[in-house]
Structure formats: C-alpha cells, structure tokens
Amino acid sequence: MNLFKVIFFGLLTASFSLAANVVTYTATSKVSQKDADKKAMEGVALQIGAQVKSSLETRTVEKEDGSIASTADSKKSVSTNVLLKSAKIQTGAKKNGMFQSTVTVDLDLLASKILLDLDQIKSQMKTKDSLIRLDMLDRDYRKMESEMILLEKLARSYNDQLENLSFVQKVPKELKLETTLGELTEFLVSSMQTVNFETEVSSGELRVTVSDFAGPIANFPLVLTQEKIEVDNAKTNAEGSAVFKLKNIKKLKPSGEVTVHADMNFRFVRQSALQNKVVSYGAQKTGKLYKLVCSGNSAECGALQKFLTDAGISIADRAGLPELVATLEFSDKVNSSRSLYTSRATIKLRSGDIEVVEQPQGVGRDEESAHVKAISKMSISRIESLR
C-alpha cells in the first residue's frame, strides 16, 4: 500500500511538473466563435507577457424610453506571431447562446521552436558574412550591397525572435547577438568614398566609366535621372564602362542635363558622400532652316520654338525660308479648387507634304502655363521627319 502511494504521488508530481509550463485560457463570446477564439488567444497572451495593444471605444446609445446608455468595447491585438503559430485552439460546446474557446500554449515547446529559429538565423548570418567578404575581394559593389541588406534583415529577425523568447523565459546572455555589421559597413562605405564617374558624350551615346582605388569597376549599377524621373539604367562591363543611347535620354527632353547616380541603397551612398555626375547633352543641328508660322500666343509659340530648337530643328525669321506651319489647339480642365489646370494639346506641324500631329498633356497653375508645359512634353521621335 505504501509503495502504491509512493508511485501515485510520484506520477502526480511528474504530471504537475510537465504541466507547469503549459498556459491555458478559456473565453466566451455572444458574438461569434471567431470572437471567442480571439479573446482566448488574448487571454493566453496576457498571461505569458506578450505585447498586447489595447484601445477602448465608447459608444453612446439612446434607448426607446429616452434614457442614455454607454457601452465600451475593448479591442486587443497580440503582436507575437510565434504565439499564434504555437497555440492550440479547442472549440467548446455552445451553451445558452455563448460561444466557447480554450487556447493552450506549451511554453517549453514554444521556447524550443524559437531557439531552433535563432540557431538557423545565426548560421545564415555566418554564411552571409563570408559571402560579403568574398564580394569585397572582387570589388563587386552590387553584390556587396544586396548581401549587406540581407544580413541586416537577418539581424533584425534574430532580435525579433529574442524578443519573442523573452515573453517565454529569461534570455541567456550568450544568446545576445554580436554581429560584424559595423565592420562590414565601414569597409563598404570607405571603399565607396573612392568611387569616381568619368563621362563622355558622343553623337549617339553617353559613356560612363566607373573606377575606385584599385581601378575600373565591373558590374557597377548606374541609373540616369532627369527631373527626378528615371531615364535609363545599366551595369558597367569588364572595363568599368556603361554605354547609354542618347535617343533614350532624349525621350523626355531633346536637350538639357541628365544626372548619373550609383543605383545603390541611398543610405550607403549618403554615408560615403558619393558624388553624382551631371552631364549636358544637345541635339545635333540640321542644315535645314525653317520660318515658324505659329497660331498660338507669344508664350505658346515661344515654347514651341524652344522645343524645336532643342530638338535640332533650326528656326529663323527670314523671308524666303520654307515655312513650318504650327496649329495649336488646347482642351483645358480645372480642378475643384481652381488651383491646377490640365491641358490636352493638339499640335499640328506641317511643311510641304509632311505633317506631324502630336497630342501631349501638361499641368500648370493657369491655362497658359499648362499649355506651355504640354508643348514641352512633345515627343522628339515624332518630329524626326521634319529634320
């Protein structure tokens, strides 16, 4: 009998110890089963110290008898995704119109899953560190940057998982993350400080050559912008050069300036103070001269003449020159506050048997500025036949 008692109490103690790290919460709801599940989950979250955001909404209701009643709804959201994945939900029998739900979380199992994730993330970070150092030897800035961003994401993920673990148990000091991010970032930034752009504009292309402390850089990502709009992008070849076609650059403006940027994360570019390069370009002038006959007002005709000149079409006010007849028509719309006008232009250019019709659109603070903007948006490729 005494032996039976010893075995019984031993099993009972083991049972309690096994259940010591299991958290259970039962909730009911008049609304729905889903609402009961949610409340049970929130109850478990509160018990294990998960971060719970709460907001209280109060509604005032007038009853049929004229009295006023206030009701309060408490909304909570659990911020720990790991908890949601590890929880077991058991639906109870519906009683007296009440939905019932019981949520159970095994904290030891939850901690074990988090520790496994931490180990895997640490292993991935070690691999990324090795890859970045190889990229450094190759001076492959594009791969270096992308691998650095991935390493930073892994570091954030690791710290998030540490926070999840802190909801369940005390975090040992040896699990605190020590990374080489500072060292690797310093090397990347210091190397980028030596990067230099050399540009050369010829009749049909813009050539950009990129070099650093060790010479020309292959696979360096570049982007061209004009008025904050991306025009073109490319990577340098084995000799450190990238070639951009001027016809692509001239799609926005037939002549003007384009800015050469490193097509890399802005944070690294800013830290290294890597300088952009501004390049001027123009359209090749033709030997043919026109006398412009324009139906618009002085601002509209002036904008058209500037566009044509920038596009390489020579205009002169001289008798005997072939006429380039321009007919301008505009359809305008104003917004509700009358602060912006949108204009759709129909521009016909005719010289002899050649006729070109363009329908650009522009926006301005008044009708005239919208007309001028629309004219500047004409396509240079459409007027090639007049050159």
Short mmCIF file of C-alpha atoms in Angstrom, two decimals:
data_model
loop_
_atom_site.label_atom_id
_atom_site.label_comp_id
_atom_site.label_asym_id
_atom_site.label_seq_id
_atom_site.Cartn_x
_atom_site.Cartn_y
_atom_site.Cartn_z
CA MET A 1 0.00 0.00 0.00
CA ASN A 2 2.81 2.38 0.94
CA LEU A 3 4.61 1.52 -2.31
CA PHE A 4 1.42 2.30 -4.26
CA LYS A 5 1.19 5.70 -2.56
CA VAL A 6 4.79 6.50 -3.39
CA ILE A 7 4.29 5.59 -7.06
CA PHE A 8 0.98 7.50 -7.19
CA PHE A 9 2.43 10.67 -5.70
CA GLY A 10 5.49 10.34 -7.93
CA LEU A 11 3.35 10.19 -11.03
CA LEU A 12 1.21 13.08 -9.76
CA THR A 13 4.29 15.24 -9.17
CA ALA A 14 5.62 14.39 -12.65
CA SER A 15 2.26 15.32 -14.11
CA PHE A 16 2.30 18.73 -12.38
CA SER A 17 5.89 19.38 -13.49
CA LEU A 18 5.04 18.54 -17.09
CA ALA A 19 2.06 20.86 -16.97
CA ALA A 20 3.93 23.65 -15.17
CA ASN A 21 4.89 25.34 -18.46
CA VAL A 22 1.51 24.99 -20.14
CA VAL A 23 -0.74 28.08 -20.21
CA THR A 24 -4.47 27.69 -20.79
CA TYR A 25 -7.23 30.26 -21.11
CA THR A 26 -10.93 29.77 -21.77
CA ALA A 27 -13.11 32.58 -23.11
CA THR A 28 -16.74 33.00 -24.12
CA SER A 29 -18.47 35.35 -26.54
CA LYS A 30 -22.02 36.20 -27.55
CA VAL A 31 -20.79 37.47 -30.92
CA SER A 32 -19.22 34.50 -32.71
CA GLN A 33 -16.88 31.54 -32.37
CA LYS A 34 -14.14 33.59 -34.01
CA ASP A 35 -14.56 36.30 -31.37
CA ALA A 36 -14.32 33.68 -28.60
CA ASP A 37 -11.12 32.31 -30.18
CA LYS A 38 -9.68 35.81 -30.31
CA LYS A 39 -10.49 36.53 -26.68
CA ALA A 40 -8.99 33.22 -25.57
CA MET A 41 -5.82 33.97 -27.53
CA GLU A 42 -5.58 37.41 -25.94
CA GLY A 43 -6.03 35.88 -22.51
CA VAL A 44 -3.12 33.50 -23.09
CA ALA A 45 -1.02 36.37 -24.44
CA LEU A 46 -1.65 38.42 -21.32
CA GLN A 47 -0.62 35.52 -19.13
CA ILE A 48 2.74 34.96 -20.79
CA GLY A 49 3.56 38.64 -21.05
CA ALA A 50 3.16 39.12 -24.80
CA GLN A 51 2.84 42.68 -26.01
CA VAL A 52 -0.83 43.48 -26.22
CA LYS A 53 -2.06 46.74 -27.67
CA SER A 54 -5.39 47.89 -26.31
CA SER A 55 -7.81 50.59 -27.32
CA LEU A 56 -11.12 51.41 -25.67
CA GLU A 57 -14.03 52.58 -27.79
CA THR A 58 -17.09 54.01 -26.04
CA ARG A 59 -20.45 54.23 -27.81
CA THR A 60 -23.43 56.28 -26.57
CA VAL A 61 -26.87 54.81 -27.33
CA GLU A 62 -30.32 56.36 -26.80
CA LYS A 63 -32.88 53.76 -25.66
CA GLU A 64 -36.57 53.67 -26.58
CA ASP A 65 -37.55 55.11 -23.20
CA GLY A 66 -35.28 58.12 -23.81
CA SER A 67 -32.53 57.12 -21.39
CA ILE A 68 -28.87 57.23 -22.43
CA ALA A 69 -26.59 54.20 -22.12
CA SER A 70 -22.84 53.94 -22.77
CA THR A 71 -21.12 50.74 -23.84
CA ALA A 72 -17.40 50.05 -24.05
CA ASP A 73 -15.68 47.59 -26.40
CA SER A 74 -12.08 46.58 -25.67
CA LYS A 75 -10.01 45.67 -28.72
CA LYS A 76 -6.68 43.92 -28.30
CA SER A 77 -4.16 42.59 -30.79
CA VAL A 78 -1.37 40.18 -30.00
CA SER A 79 1.93 41.20 -31.56
CA THR A 80 3.66 37.83 -31.23
CA ASN A 81 3.26 35.74 -34.37
CA VAL A 82 5.09 32.83 -32.77
CA LEU A 83 2.38 32.62 -30.11
CA LEU A 84 -0.31 32.37 -32.77
CA LYS A 85 1.55 29.56 -34.55
CA SER A 86 2.12 27.57 -31.35
CA ALA A 87 -1.33 27.89 -29.81
CA LYS A 88 -3.82 25.03 -29.85
CA ILE A 89 -7.45 26.12 -30.07
CA GLN A 90 -10.21 23.85 -28.80
CA THR A 91 -13.80 24.81 -29.55
CA GLY A 92 -16.23 24.20 -26.69
CA ALA A 93 -19.92 23.38 -26.81
CA LYS A 94 -22.23 26.34 -27.31
CA LYS A 95 -24.26 26.97 -24.15
CA ASN A 96 -27.05 29.49 -23.57
CA GLY A 97 -26.13 31.31 -26.78
CA MET A 98 -22.49 31.65 -25.73
CA PHE A 99 -19.59 30.52 -27.91
CA GLN A 100 -16.68 28.97 -26.00
CA SER A 101 -13.00 28.58 -26.87
CA THR A 102 -9.99 27.24 -24.97
CA VAL A 103 -6.45 28.11 -26.07
CA THR A 104 -3.46 26.17 -24.79
CA VAL A 105 0.23 27.01 -25.29
CA ASP A 106 3.11 24.75 -24.26
CA LEU A 107 5.81 27.27 -23.29
CA ASP A 108 8.62 24.69 -23.38
CA LEU A 109 7.67 23.70 -26.92
CA LEU A 110 7.34 27.35 -27.88
CA ALA A 111 10.80 28.16 -26.45
CA SER A 112 12.27 25.15 -28.25
CA LYS A 113 10.93 26.38 -31.60
CA ILE A 114 12.31 29.88 -31.02
CA LEU A 115 15.73 28.56 -30.03
CA LEU A 116 15.82 26.46 -33.20
CA ASP A 117 14.96 29.53 -35.29
CA LEU A 118 17.70 31.54 -33.56
CA ASP A 119 20.27 28.87 -34.35
CA GLN A 120 19.23 28.77 -38.02
CA ILE A 121 19.35 32.57 -38.36
CA LYS A 122 22.81 32.69 -36.78
CA SER A 123 24.04 30.09 -39.27
CA GLN A 124 22.61 32.09 -42.19
CA MET A 125 24.29 35.26 -40.91
CA LYS A 126 27.65 33.47 -40.76
CA THR A 127 27.22 32.41 -44.41
CA LYS A 128 26.27 35.95 -45.46
CA ASP A 129 29.33 37.36 -43.69
CA SER A 130 31.58 35.02 -45.70
CA LEU A 131 29.88 35.95 -48.99
CA ILE A 132 30.24 39.68 -48.31
CA ARG A 133 33.96 39.29 -47.63
CA LEU A 134 34.36 37.47 -50.96
CA ASP A 135 32.44 40.31 -52.66
CA MET A 136 34.88 42.75 -51.06
CA LEU A 137 37.84 40.92 -52.59
CA ASP A 138 36.11 41.01 -56.00
CA ARG A 139 35.11 44.70 -55.52
CA ASP A 140 31.59 43.70 -56.52
CA TYR A 141 29.67 46.65 -55.04
CA ARG A 142 26.30 45.48 -56.34
CA LYS A 143 26.50 42.08 -54.64
CA MET A 144 28.14 43.60 -51.57
CA GLU A 145 25.21 45.99 -51.12
CA SER A 146 22.49 43.36 -51.66
CA GLU A 147 24.15 40.88 -49.29
CA MET A 148 24.57 43.60 -46.66
CA ILE A 149 20.86 44.42 -46.79
CA LEU A 150 20.01 40.73 -46.38
CA LEU A 151 22.43 40.47 -43.45
CA GLU A 152 20.73 43.45 -41.77
CA LYS A 153 17.33 41.80 -42.25
CA LEU A 154 18.63 38.60 -40.66
CA ALA A 155 19.96 40.60 -37.69
CA ARG A 156 16.55 42.25 -37.23
CA SER A 157 14.85 38.86 -37.48
CA TYR A 158 17.21 37.44 -34.84
CA ASN A 159 16.46 40.27 -32.42
CA ASP A 160 12.72 39.87 -33.04
CA GLN A 161 12.99 36.19 -32.13
CA LEU A 162 14.97 37.09 -29.00
CA GLU A 163 12.11 39.37 -28.01
CA ASN A 164 9.67 36.51 -28.60
CA LEU A 165 11.81 34.28 -26.38
CA SER A 166 11.77 36.93 -23.63
CA PHE A 167 7.98 36.51 -23.46
CA VAL A 168 8.51 32.88 -22.51
CA GLN A 169 11.72 32.74 -20.49
CA LYS A 170 14.69 34.76 -19.35
CA VAL A 171 17.11 35.28 -22.25
CA PRO A 172 20.64 33.96 -21.52
CA LYS A 173 23.48 36.43 -22.12
CA GLU A 174 25.17 34.13 -24.60
CA LEU A 175 22.17 34.44 -26.95
CA LYS A 176 22.59 38.22 -27.32
CA LEU A 177 23.56 38.98 -30.91
CA GLU A 178 27.08 40.05 -31.80
CA THR A 179 27.39 40.96 -35.50
CA THR A 180 30.08 42.14 -37.90
CA LEU A 181 27.66 44.64 -39.47
CA GLY A 182 29.60 47.67 -38.22
CA GLU A 183 32.90 46.39 -39.59
CA LEU A 184 31.42 45.40 -42.97
CA THR A 185 29.51 48.67 -43.35
CA GLU A 186 32.63 50.68 -42.59
CA PHE A 187 34.57 48.83 -45.31
CA LEU A 188 31.78 49.28 -47.88
CA VAL A 189 31.40 53.00 -47.14
CA SER A 190 35.15 53.70 -47.13
CA SER A 191 35.54 51.89 -50.47
CA MET A 192 32.62 53.82 -51.99
CA GLN A 193 34.30 57.08 -50.96
CA THR A 194 36.96 56.37 -53.62
CA VAL A 195 34.46 55.72 -56.45
CA ASN A 196 34.61 58.18 -59.35
CA PHE A 197 32.47 58.69 -62.50
CA GLU A 198 34.02 59.80 -65.82
CA THR A 199 31.62 60.73 -68.64
CA GLU A 200 31.95 61.22 -72.38
CA VAL A 201 29.18 62.33 -74.77
CA SER A 202 29.45 61.48 -78.47
CA SER A 203 26.97 61.90 -81.31
CA GLY A 204 24.82 58.91 -80.36
CA GLU A 205 25.75 57.81 -76.84
CA LEU A 206 26.80 58.71 -73.32
CA ARG A 207 29.65 56.61 -71.96
CA VAL A 208 30.17 56.42 -68.18
CA THR A 209 33.35 54.86 -66.77
CA VAL A 210 33.45 53.96 -63.06
CA SER A 211 36.64 53.40 -61.06
CA ASP A 212 37.80 53.23 -57.42
CA PHE A 213 41.09 53.00 -55.50
CA ALA A 214 42.03 49.82 -57.40
CA GLY A 215 40.97 50.80 -60.93
CA PRO A 216 37.90 50.22 -63.19
CA ILE A 217 34.90 48.53 -61.53
CA ALA A 218 32.91 45.81 -63.30
CA ASN A 219 29.16 45.26 -62.72
CA PHE A 220 28.70 48.63 -61.03
CA PRO A 221 24.98 49.61 -61.17
CA LEU A 222 24.19 53.04 -62.67
CA VAL A 223 20.98 54.97 -63.23
CA LEU A 224 20.30 58.16 -65.18
CA THR A 225 17.65 60.62 -63.97
CA GLN A 226 16.17 63.82 -65.32
CA GLU A 227 13.87 65.99 -63.20
CA LYS A 228 13.71 63.12 -60.64
CA ILE A 229 12.46 60.71 -63.33
CA GLU A 230 14.49 57.62 -64.21
CA VAL A 231 15.61 57.74 -67.83
CA ASP A 232 17.81 54.64 -68.17
CA ASN A 233 19.93 52.20 -66.18
CA ALA A 234 22.83 49.81 -66.82
CA LYS A 235 25.77 47.98 -65.23
CA THR A 236 29.40 48.55 -66.18
CA ASN A 237 31.24 45.98 -68.30
CA ALA A 238 34.57 44.30 -67.51
CA GLU A 239 36.39 47.56 -68.42
CA GLY A 240 34.23 49.56 -65.99
CA SER A 241 32.17 51.30 -68.70
CA ALA A 242 28.44 51.55 -69.36
CA VAL A 243 27.00 52.98 -72.58
CA PHE A 244 23.64 54.79 -72.73
CA LYS A 245 21.89 55.62 -76.01
CA LEU A 246 21.15 59.34 -76.40
CA LYS A 247 17.84 58.53 -78.11
CA ASN A 248 16.62 57.05 -74.81
CA ILE A 249 17.85 60.08 -72.88
CA LYS A 250 16.13 62.49 -75.28
CA LYS A 251 12.68 60.95 -74.80
CA LEU A 252 11.91 63.42 -72.00
CA LYS A 253 13.88 66.38 -73.36
CA PRO A 254 15.65 66.75 -76.70
CA SER A 255 18.45 68.66 -74.95
CA GLY A 256 19.37 69.51 -71.39
CA GLU A 257 21.05 67.73 -68.50
CA VAL A 258 20.98 64.21 -67.13
CA THR A 259 22.35 63.06 -63.77
CA VAL A 260 24.41 59.88 -63.31
CA HIS A 261 23.80 58.10 -59.98
CA ALA A 262 25.02 54.93 -58.32
CA ASP A 263 21.96 52.66 -58.44
CA MET A 264 22.50 51.53 -54.85
CA ASN A 265 20.85 51.85 -51.44
CA PHE A 266 20.61 55.58 -50.65
CA ARG A 267 21.87 55.06 -47.10
CA PHE A 268 25.24 53.70 -48.27
CA VAL A 269 25.51 56.41 -50.96
CA ARG A 270 24.77 59.15 -48.43
CA GLN A 271 27.22 57.80 -45.83
CA SER A 272 30.02 57.61 -48.41
CA ALA A 273 29.18 61.06 -49.87
CA LEU A 274 29.48 59.53 -53.35
CA GLN A 275 29.08 62.40 -55.82
CA ASN A 276 26.65 62.24 -58.74
CA LYS A 277 27.70 63.44 -62.16
CA VAL A 278 25.65 65.97 -64.17
CA VAL A 279 26.04 65.66 -67.94
CA SER A 280 24.82 68.16 -70.54
CA TYR A 281 23.65 66.97 -73.95
CA GLY A 282 22.07 68.55 -77.04
CA ALA A 283 20.50 67.68 -80.34
CA GLN A 284 22.62 67.84 -83.48
CA LYS A 285 21.56 70.80 -85.61
CA THR A 286 20.34 70.17 -89.15
CA GLY A 287 21.38 72.21 -92.13
CA LYS A 288 17.73 72.91 -92.95
CA LEU A 289 16.20 76.21 -91.80
CA TYR A 290 12.50 76.94 -91.25
CA LYS A 291 10.43 80.03 -90.74
CA LEU A 292 7.93 79.21 -87.98
CA VAL A 293 4.31 80.30 -88.60
CA CYS A 294 2.51 79.69 -85.31
CA SER A 295 -1.20 80.11 -84.47
CA GLY A 296 -0.72 80.38 -80.68
CA ASN A 297 0.05 83.32 -78.40
CA SER A 298 3.59 84.54 -77.73
CA ALA A 299 4.18 82.22 -74.75
CA GLU A 300 2.89 79.14 -76.60
CA CYS A 301 4.80 79.89 -79.80
CA GLY A 302 7.94 80.71 -77.81
CA ALA A 303 7.72 77.34 -76.03
CA LEU A 304 7.24 75.56 -79.38
CA GLN A 305 10.22 77.33 -80.95
CA LYS A 306 12.40 76.41 -77.96
CA PHE A 307 11.34 72.75 -78.21
CA LEU A 308 12.08 72.65 -81.95
CA THR A 309 15.47 74.34 -81.49
CA ASP A 310 16.42 71.97 -78.67
CA ALA A 311 15.41 69.09 -80.94
CA GLY A 312 17.90 70.27 -83.56
CA ILE A 313 15.43 71.95 -85.93
CA SER A 314 16.76 75.39 -86.85
CA ILE A 315 14.28 78.29 -86.84
CA ALA A 316 14.95 81.75 -88.32
CA ASP A 317 12.68 84.73 -89.07
CA ARG A 318 13.87 85.33 -92.61
CA ALA A 319 11.98 85.81 -95.84
CA GLY A 320 12.30 83.08 -98.43
CA LEU A 321 12.74 80.22 -95.94
CA PRO A 322 10.39 77.20 -96.13
CA GLU A 323 7.51 77.67 -93.70
CA LEU A 324 6.82 75.35 -90.81
CA VAL A 325 3.14 75.95 -90.05
CA ALA A 326 2.12 75.17 -86.48
CA THR A 327 -1.57 74.96 -85.49
CA LEU A 328 -2.14 74.82 -81.73
CA GLU A 329 -5.40 73.80 -80.05
CA PHE A 330 -5.97 73.14 -76.34
CA SER A 331 -8.64 71.43 -74.25
CA ASP A 332 -8.47 72.60 -70.63
CA LYS A 333 -9.86 71.28 -67.34
CA VAL A 334 -9.54 72.89 -63.93
CA ASN A 335 -9.70 71.11 -60.56
CA SER A 336 -12.38 71.85 -57.96
CA SER A 337 -10.24 74.38 -56.06
CA ARG A 338 -9.23 76.08 -59.34
CA SER A 339 -5.56 75.73 -58.32
CA LEU A 340 -4.41 73.43 -61.15
CA TYR A 341 -5.23 73.29 -64.85
CA THR A 342 -4.79 70.19 -67.02
CA SER A 343 -4.43 70.85 -70.73
CA ARG A 344 -4.51 68.38 -73.62
CA ALA A 345 -2.92 69.91 -76.70
CA THR A 346 -3.36 69.06 -80.36
CA ILE A 347 -0.31 70.37 -82.20
CA LYS A 348 -0.10 70.09 -85.98
CA LEU A 349 3.24 70.79 -87.68
CA ARG A 350 3.19 70.99 -91.48
CA SER A 351 5.89 71.70 -94.03
CA GLY A 352 5.02 70.98 -97.64
CA ASP A 353 3.74 67.39 -97.85
CA ILE A 354 5.00 66.50 -94.36
CA GLU A 355 2.54 66.76 -91.46
CA VAL A 356 3.09 65.71 -87.86
CA VAL A 357 0.32 65.64 -85.23
CA GLU A 358 1.11 65.46 -81.50
CA GLN A 359 -1.28 65.38 -78.51
CA PRO A 360 0.78 65.96 -75.35
CA GLN A 361 -0.69 66.82 -71.96
CA GLY A 362 0.51 69.35 -69.38
CA VAL A 363 -0.42 70.64 -65.93
CA GLY A 364 0.01 74.21 -64.65
CA ARG A 365 -1.30 76.79 -62.20
CA ASP A 366 -3.13 78.61 -65.01
CA GLU A 367 -4.21 77.84 -68.56
CA GLU A 368 -1.18 79.40 -70.22
CA SER A 369 1.39 77.58 -68.03
CA ALA A 370 -0.48 74.30 -68.66
CA HIS A 371 -0.27 74.98 -72.44
CA VAL A 372 3.48 75.68 -72.24
CA LYS A 373 4.02 72.51 -70.19
CA ALA A 374 2.08 70.42 -72.71
CA ILE A 375 4.21 71.74 -75.58
CA SER A 376 7.40 70.78 -73.70
CA LYS A 377 6.08 67.20 -73.42
CA MET A 378 6.10 66.63 -77.20
CA SER A 379 7.99 63.58 -78.44
CA ILE A 380 11.25 64.26 -80.27
CA SER A 381 10.99 60.99 -82.19
CA ARG A 382 7.68 62.10 -83.76
CA ILE A 383 9.22 65.16 -85.42
CA GLU A 384 12.27 63.42 -86.94
CA SER A 385 10.66 63.65 -90.36
CA LEU A 386 10.98 67.47 -90.24
CA ARG A 387 14.76 67.41 -89.73
#
